[in-house]
Each structure stands twice: as structure tokens, then as C-alpha cells.
């Protein structure tokens, strides 16, 4: 087994993130889920949606890459909605999430199904991208309507 | 070809993100790269490093999942370091990044090589996780030392 010291040293040197170590606090979970959703939002609303709307030229490689990222990150935010994370940092997440967690989780799963389709469709052609962007946007909305404050 | 209207409607309804549409501005790129790096940091410094240091019990499935996320997200931040993004929102990124972009890009690539190894090693056993966490932390530091403000 490797000695612990090199790990500790490397981590101390990388210490820019030292305050993040106890990542399971409500504050850290809230900021984490917001970071993951913002990462996804950048590619979805900043790259793919403008292409779908014709505000940006369709580029199959860029679309495929952004859609892959959206699909990958779409699995990540949910562990940031643990018990007690309705408060602890500024958040638009409504308390209803933890009152009906089963429905929230289902909508999160539905969204991941759409982002997987998006990842397959985005690089095919503009029409396929449009269909998948529209379906994914609806999946976002389905959850935001009830569970995200305006 | 699908009509544009349904896409526009769906996006208007999903409009929580409307302000993110022009994601290529320096402000948006800076916030994007910070979000991606924070997403990665949560799993690396909040889950994997504490396991490596023995502050948290080793859990092969949780380690494998977090390491997979770290590896996936490690490809994403770099398009947020486009020309002109040394300013536009608060950032610790040093101007040196754009003066020696080739070296910055090389260090970013080196980091992705380590996170790919981490993704393979994390679920094997604690010793393998430790080695990979240590190597990844060094890859973070190699870049932060010269290119990130304290």
C-alpha cells in the first residue's frame, strides 16, 4: 500500500480547494448542484438551443460535443439535492422537492432519457437536433414548473 | 424538417435560462469554466480526496462514480478560456494563460490523462485510488502554480 504522506502533500499543495473538502454540507451540495446545472445550461442554452433556433450556424461536430457534455452532466446534479439542502445557501429549489422526492427523481430521470437522445441526434443534422432540443427543453420545464422558484 | 415554432415555444417556456443564450461572451465563458471546475472539484476534493486521506470510508462504487464524473468533466472547462476571457467577470485565471496558451493547453491535457487513469483506478481498491488521487492532485497543482492566482 502506498504511504499516505505523498497524497497529503499533493493535496495540501493543491490546497486552493481546501475549503471544499467537506463537500457534503448543505452549502456545498447547493453550490455543487448549481455548478453542474450551469455547466449543462451553458451547452444547452448557449450552444445547442441557438443552433436549433437558427441564431447560430449548425455545426455537427460542435453540436455533438455539447450534447455529449449535456448528457454526461445530466447525471450529476441530483446528489446535490440531499436531505436538508432546501436551505444553507441561496437557492431557487422549492421545498416541494423534498415533499415529493419520488416525483422529482422521476422528472430528473426523464430529463436524462431526453439528453441521451440529444447526444445521439445532435451530430446527425439540424432537423434531428431541433427535435431533440425541443424534447429536452420540455423535460427541463416539466421539473422547473413545480420545483424551481421563478 | 420540423417547424421552428415548437422549439421556440419550448425554449421560451424553459426561459429560466434565457439570459444564458449568448453563452460565448467573456462573462459567460468565465462563469462556465468556473462551474465546470467546481463540479469537478466537488467530486475530487469532496469525495475522492477524503477517501484517499482516510477521512471518509472507502466505498468502491461511490469512488468509481465520482472518478467517472471527474474524468468526464475534465474535458469541459477549456472552451471557457477563449480569447478575451482574462476579464469580464471575477476570475483567478492569470493573464499568463493567454500569453502561453500552448503550455496551459498541455497542462490541461496532462490533467485529463490523470483523470482517465483515476476513473479506471478509483473502484479497484483504496491503494489504487490513493495513487491516482495523488497524481491527479499534482496535475491540478502543476497548472494552478503558474496560471491561477492565490
GROMACS .gro file of C-alpha atoms in nm:
model
  300
    1UNK     CA    1   0.000   0.000   0.000
    2UNK     CA    2   0.127   0.348  -0.085
    3UNK     CA    3   0.218   0.574   0.204
    4UNK     CA    4  -0.036   0.841   0.290
    5UNK     CA    5   0.216   1.123   0.306
    6UNK     CA    6   0.254   1.190  -0.069
    7UNK     CA    7  -0.122   1.212  -0.104
    8UNK     CA    8  -0.147   1.455   0.183
    9UNK     CA    9   0.137   1.664   0.046
   10UNK     CA   10  -0.007   1.677  -0.303
   11UNK     CA   11  -0.345   1.773  -0.167
   12UNK     CA   12  -0.200   2.038   0.060
   13UNK     CA   13  -0.019   2.189  -0.236
   14UNK     CA   14  -0.333   2.175  -0.447
   15UNK     CA   15  -0.498   2.342  -0.146
   16UNK     CA   16  -0.683   2.603  -0.349
   17UNK     CA   17  -0.981   2.378  -0.288
   18UNK     CA   18  -0.912   2.304   0.079
   19UNK     CA   19  -1.242   2.457   0.190
   20UNK     CA   20  -1.433   2.221  -0.036
   21UNK     CA   21  -1.319   1.906   0.141
   22UNK     CA   22  -1.636   1.858   0.344
   23UNK     CA   23  -1.844   1.866   0.033
   24UNK     CA   24  -2.148   1.707   0.188
   25UNK     CA   25  -2.266   2.010   0.384
   26UNK     CA   26  -2.591   2.164   0.258
   27UNK     CA   27  -2.400   2.473   0.146
   28UNK     CA   28  -2.159   2.266  -0.061
   29UNK     CA   29  -2.432   2.046  -0.205
   30UNK     CA   30  -2.635   2.350  -0.313
   31UNK     CA   31  -2.337   2.516  -0.481
   32UNK     CA   32  -2.242   2.185  -0.640
   33UNK     CA   33  -2.582   2.123  -0.797
   34UNK     CA   34  -2.590   2.481  -0.922
   35UNK     CA   35  -2.245   2.439  -1.078
   36UNK     CA   36  -2.346   2.116  -1.250
   37UNK     CA   37  -2.673   2.265  -1.380
   38UNK     CA   38  -2.487   2.577  -1.500
   39UNK     CA   39  -2.234   2.360  -1.684
   40UNK     CA   40  -2.519   2.179  -1.856
   41UNK     CA   41  -2.706   2.504  -1.922
   42UNK     CA   42  -2.408   2.662  -2.095
   43UNK     CA   43  -2.402   2.391  -2.359
   44UNK     CA   44  -2.777   2.351  -2.387
   45UNK     CA   45  -2.893   2.713  -2.381
   46UNK     CA   46  -2.567   2.863  -2.505
   47UNK     CA   47  -2.477   2.631  -2.790
   48UNK     CA   48  -2.748   2.380  -2.884
   49UNK     CA   49  -3.061   2.594  -2.847
   50UNK     CA   50  -2.917   2.883  -3.054
   51UNK     CA   51  -2.832   2.632  -3.329
   52UNK     CA   52  -3.182   2.486  -3.312
   53UNK     CA   53  -3.332   2.834  -3.338
   54UNK     CA   54  -3.107   2.934  -3.629
   55UNK     CA   55  -2.932   3.202  -3.424
   56UNK     CA   56  -2.604   3.022  -3.470
   57UNK     CA   57  -2.490   2.817  -3.772
   58UNK     CA   58  -2.539   2.443  -3.734
   59UNK     CA   59  -2.205   2.274  -3.674
   60UNK     CA   60  -2.237   1.897  -3.643
   61UNK     CA   61  -1.912   1.846  -3.451
   62UNK     CA   62  -1.977   2.128  -3.204
   63UNK     CA   63  -2.338   2.014  -3.158
   64UNK     CA   64  -2.232   1.655  -3.095
   65UNK     CA   65  -1.971   1.763  -2.843
   66UNK     CA   66  -2.204   1.994  -2.649
   67UNK     CA   67  -2.480   1.732  -2.650
   68UNK     CA   68  -2.237   1.470  -2.518
   69UNK     CA   69  -2.143   1.707  -2.236
   70UNK     CA   70  -2.510   1.780  -2.159
   71UNK     CA   71  -2.585   1.410  -2.144
   72UNK     CA   72  -2.287   1.334  -1.920
   73UNK     CA   73  -2.353   1.618  -1.677
   74UNK     CA   74  -2.727   1.546  -1.665
   75UNK     CA   75  -2.649   1.252  -1.432
   76UNK     CA   76  -2.459   1.467  -1.185
   77UNK     CA   77  -2.673   1.736  -1.014
   78UNK     CA   78  -2.904   1.503  -0.823
   79UNK     CA   79  -2.676   1.401  -0.542
   80UNK     CA   80  -2.669   1.770  -0.457
   81UNK     CA   81  -3.036   1.754  -0.353
   82UNK     CA   82  -2.975   1.554  -0.035
   83UNK     CA   83  -3.184   1.580   0.282
   84UNK     CA   84  -3.161   1.923   0.443
   85UNK     CA   85  -3.044   2.101   0.130
   86UNK     CA   86  -3.358   2.310   0.089
   87UNK     CA   87  -3.160   2.581   0.271
   88UNK     CA   88  -2.799   2.664   0.352
   89UNK     CA   89  -2.710   2.880   0.052
   90UNK     CA   90  -2.922   3.092  -0.184
   91UNK     CA   91  -3.129   2.852  -0.392
   92UNK     CA   92  -3.429   2.853  -0.623
   93UNK     CA   93  -3.505   2.492  -0.535
   94UNK     CA   94  -3.854   2.477  -0.383
   95UNK     CA   95  -3.922   2.283  -0.059
   96UNK     CA   96  -4.170   2.078  -0.267
   97UNK     CA   97  -3.872   1.880  -0.397
   98UNK     CA   98  -3.826   1.708  -0.062
   99UNK     CA   99  -4.201   1.671  -0.008
  100UNK     CA  100  -4.238   1.479  -0.334
  101UNK     CA  101  -3.889   1.347  -0.393
  102UNK     CA  102  -4.016   1.046  -0.590
  103UNK     CA  103  -4.175   1.272  -0.850
  104UNK     CA  104  -3.871   1.500  -0.861
  105UNK     CA  105  -3.644   1.198  -0.912
  106UNK     CA  106  -3.871   1.068  -1.189
  107UNK     CA  107  -3.856   1.403  -1.372
  108UNK     CA  108  -3.479   1.405  -1.331
  109UNK     CA  109  -3.467   1.058  -1.485
  110UNK     CA  110  -3.696   1.161  -1.771
  111UNK     CA  111  -3.464   1.450  -1.844
  112UNK     CA  112  -3.165   1.215  -1.863
  113UNK     CA  113  -3.353   0.999  -2.113
  114UNK     CA  114  -3.400   1.305  -2.334
  115UNK     CA  115  -3.038   1.416  -2.304
  116UNK     CA  116  -2.925   1.067  -2.407
  117UNK     CA  117  -3.141   1.102  -2.720
  118UNK     CA  118  -3.000   1.451  -2.771
  119UNK     CA  119  -2.645   1.315  -2.758
  120UNK     CA  120  -2.731   1.066  -3.033
  121UNK     CA  121  -2.922   1.315  -3.251
  122UNK     CA  122  -2.723   1.637  -3.225
  123UNK     CA  123  -2.450   1.549  -3.476
  124UNK     CA  124  -2.685   1.397  -3.734
  125UNK     CA  125  -2.845   1.703  -3.890
  126UNK     CA  126  -3.024   2.023  -3.795
  127UNK     CA  127  -3.372   1.870  -3.806
  128UNK     CA  128  -3.270   1.594  -3.563
  129UNK     CA  129  -3.105   1.846  -3.335
  130UNK     CA  130  -3.420   2.059  -3.333
  131UNK     CA  131  -3.647   1.772  -3.235
  132UNK     CA  132  -3.415   1.663  -2.955
  133UNK     CA  133  -3.356   2.018  -2.826
  134UNK     CA  134  -3.731   2.074  -2.812
  135UNK     CA  135  -3.792   1.749  -2.621
  136UNK     CA  136  -3.507   1.824  -2.379
  137UNK     CA  137  -3.631   2.178  -2.317
  138UNK     CA  138  -3.971   2.035  -2.229
  139UNK     CA  139  -3.809   1.794  -1.985
  140UNK     CA  140  -3.633   2.089  -1.817
  141UNK     CA  141  -3.960   2.278  -1.795
  142UNK     CA  142  -4.156   1.982  -1.661
  143UNK     CA  143  -3.941   1.994  -1.350
  144UNK     CA  144  -3.886   2.370  -1.324
  145UNK     CA  145  -4.260   2.437  -1.334
  146UNK     CA  146  -4.324   2.277  -0.997
  147UNK     CA  147  -3.987   2.258  -0.832
  148UNK     CA  148  -3.793   2.572  -0.920
  149UNK     CA  149  -3.884   2.921  -0.798
  150UNK     CA  150  -3.922   3.190  -1.067
  151UNK     CA  151  -3.776   1.947  -4.145
  152UNK     CA  152  -3.958   2.022  -3.821
  153UNK     CA  153  -4.116   2.365  -3.786
  154UNK     CA  154  -3.921   2.612  -3.575
  155UNK     CA  155  -4.219   2.722  -3.369
  156UNK     CA  156  -4.235   2.429  -3.124
  157UNK     CA  157  -3.867   2.469  -3.046
  158UNK     CA  158  -3.911   2.840  -2.981
  159UNK     CA  159  -4.214   2.777  -2.763
  160UNK     CA  160  -4.042   2.510  -2.560
  161UNK     CA  161  -3.739   2.731  -2.512
  162UNK     CA  162  -3.949   3.032  -2.416
  163UNK     CA  163  -4.125   2.823  -2.154
  164UNK     CA  164  -3.795   2.688  -2.028
  165UNK     CA  165  -3.688   3.054  -2.022
  166UNK     CA  166  -3.531   3.043  -1.677
  167UNK     CA  167  -3.208   3.031  -1.874
  168UNK     CA  168  -3.293   3.298  -2.130
  169UNK     CA  169  -3.005   3.517  -2.023
  170UNK     CA  170  -2.758   3.236  -2.090
  171UNK     CA  171  -2.835   3.215  -2.461
  172UNK     CA  172  -2.533   3.418  -2.576
  173UNK     CA  173  -2.300   3.192  -2.389
  174UNK     CA  174  -1.990   3.297  -2.576
  175UNK     CA  175  -1.943   3.635  -2.406
  176UNK     CA  176  -1.637   3.658  -2.178
  177UNK     CA  177  -1.867   3.685  -1.876
  178UNK     CA  178  -2.049   3.363  -1.968
  179UNK     CA  179  -1.730   3.177  -2.056
  180UNK     CA  180  -1.571   3.270  -1.723
  181UNK     CA  181  -1.876   3.159  -1.524
  182UNK     CA  182  -1.898   2.844  -1.731
  183UNK     CA  183  -1.540   2.736  -1.674
  184UNK     CA  184  -1.579   2.809  -1.301
  185UNK     CA  185  -1.895   2.598  -1.290
  186UNK     CA  186  -1.727   2.307  -1.468
  187UNK     CA  187  -1.419   2.326  -1.243
  188UNK     CA  188  -1.641   2.347  -0.932
  189UNK     CA  189  -1.837   2.040  -1.046
  190UNK     CA  190  -1.512   1.852  -1.084
  191UNK     CA  191  -1.375   1.989  -0.756
  192UNK     CA  192  -1.677   1.871  -0.560
  193UNK     CA  193  -1.613   1.510  -0.656
  194UNK     CA  194  -1.236   1.528  -0.640
  195UNK     CA  195  -1.183   1.732  -0.323
  196UNK     CA  196  -1.515   1.647  -0.162
  197UNK     CA  197  -1.538   1.273  -0.224
  198UNK     CA  198  -1.221   1.116  -0.362
  199UNK     CA  199  -0.952   1.305  -0.170
  200UNK     CA  200  -1.121   1.247   0.170
  201UNK     CA  201  -1.137   0.875   0.089
  202UNK     CA  202  -0.770   0.876  -0.011
  203UNK     CA  203  -0.680   1.052   0.313
  204UNK     CA  204  -0.890   0.815   0.525
  205UNK     CA  205  -1.126   1.093   0.633
  206UNK     CA  206  -1.412   0.910   0.473
  207UNK     CA  207  -1.461   0.533   0.442
  208UNK     CA  208  -1.355   0.389   0.109
  209UNK     CA  209  -1.661   0.300  -0.097
  210UNK     CA  210  -1.570   0.144  -0.430
  211UNK     CA  211  -1.898   0.229  -0.605
  212UNK     CA  212  -1.904   0.590  -0.484
  213UNK     CA  213  -1.536   0.632  -0.572
  214UNK     CA  214  -1.587   0.489  -0.921
  215UNK     CA  215  -1.885   0.717  -0.983
  216UNK     CA  216  -1.712   1.033  -0.863
  217UNK     CA  217  -1.399   0.948  -1.060
  218UNK     CA  218  -1.606   0.890  -1.374
  219UNK     CA  219  -1.764   1.233  -1.326
  220UNK     CA  220  -1.425   1.395  -1.269
  221UNK     CA  221  -1.290   1.237  -1.585
  222UNK     CA  222  -1.592   1.339  -1.793
  223UNK     CA  223  -1.597   1.698  -1.670
  224UNK     CA  224  -1.219   1.735  -1.703
  225UNK     CA  225  -1.270   1.775  -2.080
  226UNK     CA  226  -1.515   2.061  -2.043
  227UNK     CA  227  -1.366   2.375  -1.882
  228UNK     CA  228  -1.119   2.461  -2.157
  229UNK     CA  229  -1.353   2.612  -2.410
  230UNK     CA  230  -1.430   2.867  -2.139
  231UNK     CA  231  -1.076   3.008  -2.172
  232UNK     CA  232  -1.134   3.169  -2.512
  233UNK     CA  233  -0.962   3.486  -2.634
  234UNK     CA  234  -1.057   3.789  -2.428
  235UNK     CA  235  -1.171   3.592  -2.125
  236UNK     CA  236  -0.893   3.715  -1.897
  237UNK     CA  237  -1.151   3.970  -1.778
  238UNK     CA  238  -1.526   4.020  -1.783
  239UNK     CA  239  -1.621   3.858  -1.453
  240UNK     CA  240  -1.426   3.797  -1.130
  241UNK     CA  241  -1.164   3.534  -1.209
  242UNK     CA  242  -0.847   3.390  -1.060
  243UNK     CA  243  -0.721   3.299  -1.405
  244UNK     CA  244  -0.391   3.477  -1.465
  245UNK     CA  245  -0.321   3.669  -1.788
  246UNK     CA  246  -0.025   3.432  -1.834
  247UNK     CA  247  -0.273   3.172  -1.963
  248UNK     CA  248  -0.321   3.364  -2.286
  249UNK     CA  249   0.048   3.454  -2.311
  250UNK     CA  250   0.147   3.088  -2.305
  251UNK     CA  251  -0.168   2.913  -2.419
  252UNK     CA  252   0.025   2.618  -2.562
  253UNK     CA  253   0.169   2.536  -2.221
  254UNK     CA  254  -0.167   2.588  -2.050
  255UNK     CA  255  -0.334   2.357  -2.301
  256UNK     CA  256  -0.063   2.095  -2.248
  257UNK     CA  257  -0.116   2.102  -1.870
  258UNK     CA  258  -0.492   2.074  -1.925
  259UNK     CA  259  -0.430   1.769  -2.142
  260UNK     CA  260  -0.195   1.617  -1.885
  261UNK     CA  261  -0.465   1.658  -1.622
  262UNK     CA  262  -0.716   1.474  -1.842
  263UNK     CA  263  -0.471   1.186  -1.881
  264UNK     CA  264  -0.454   1.158  -1.500
  265UNK     CA  265  -0.832   1.179  -1.455
  266UNK     CA  266  -0.875   0.899  -1.710
  267UNK     CA  267  -0.639   0.686  -1.500
  268UNK     CA  268  -0.829   0.792  -1.189
  269UNK     CA  269  -1.157   0.677  -1.344
  270UNK     CA  270  -1.006   0.333  -1.407
  271UNK     CA  271  -0.839   0.304  -1.065
  272UNK     CA  272  -1.091   0.452  -0.822
  273UNK     CA  273  -1.320   0.149  -0.795
  274UNK     CA  274  -1.039  -0.108  -0.768
  275UNK     CA  275  -0.917  -0.060  -0.412
  276UNK     CA  276  -0.802   0.208  -0.171
  277UNK     CA  277  -0.435   0.182  -0.264
  278UNK     CA  278  -0.512   0.232  -0.634
  279UNK     CA  279  -0.738   0.525  -0.551
  280UNK     CA  280  -0.463   0.686  -0.343
  281UNK     CA  281  -0.203   0.664  -0.616
  282UNK     CA  282  -0.441   0.810  -0.873
  283UNK     CA  283  -0.569   1.086  -0.644
  284UNK     CA  284  -0.212   1.189  -0.568
  285UNK     CA  285  -0.117   1.200  -0.937
  286UNK     CA  286  -0.432   1.396  -1.025
  287UNK     CA  287  -0.376   1.645  -0.743
  288UNK     CA  288  -0.026   1.706  -0.878
  289UNK     CA  289  -0.170   1.767  -1.225
  290UNK     CA  290  -0.409   2.028  -1.077
  291UNK     CA  291  -0.120   2.195  -0.895
  292UNK     CA  292   0.110   2.195  -1.199
  293UNK     CA  293  -0.135   2.430  -1.370
  294UNK     CA  294  -0.254   2.629  -1.067
  295UNK     CA  295   0.104   2.716  -0.969
  296UNK     CA  296   0.162   2.934  -1.274
  297UNK     CA  297  -0.181   3.009  -1.407
  298UNK     CA  298  -0.415   3.058  -1.112
  299UNK     CA  299  -0.396   3.349  -0.868
  300UNK     CA  300  -0.378   3.262  -0.498
   0.00000   0.00000   0.00000
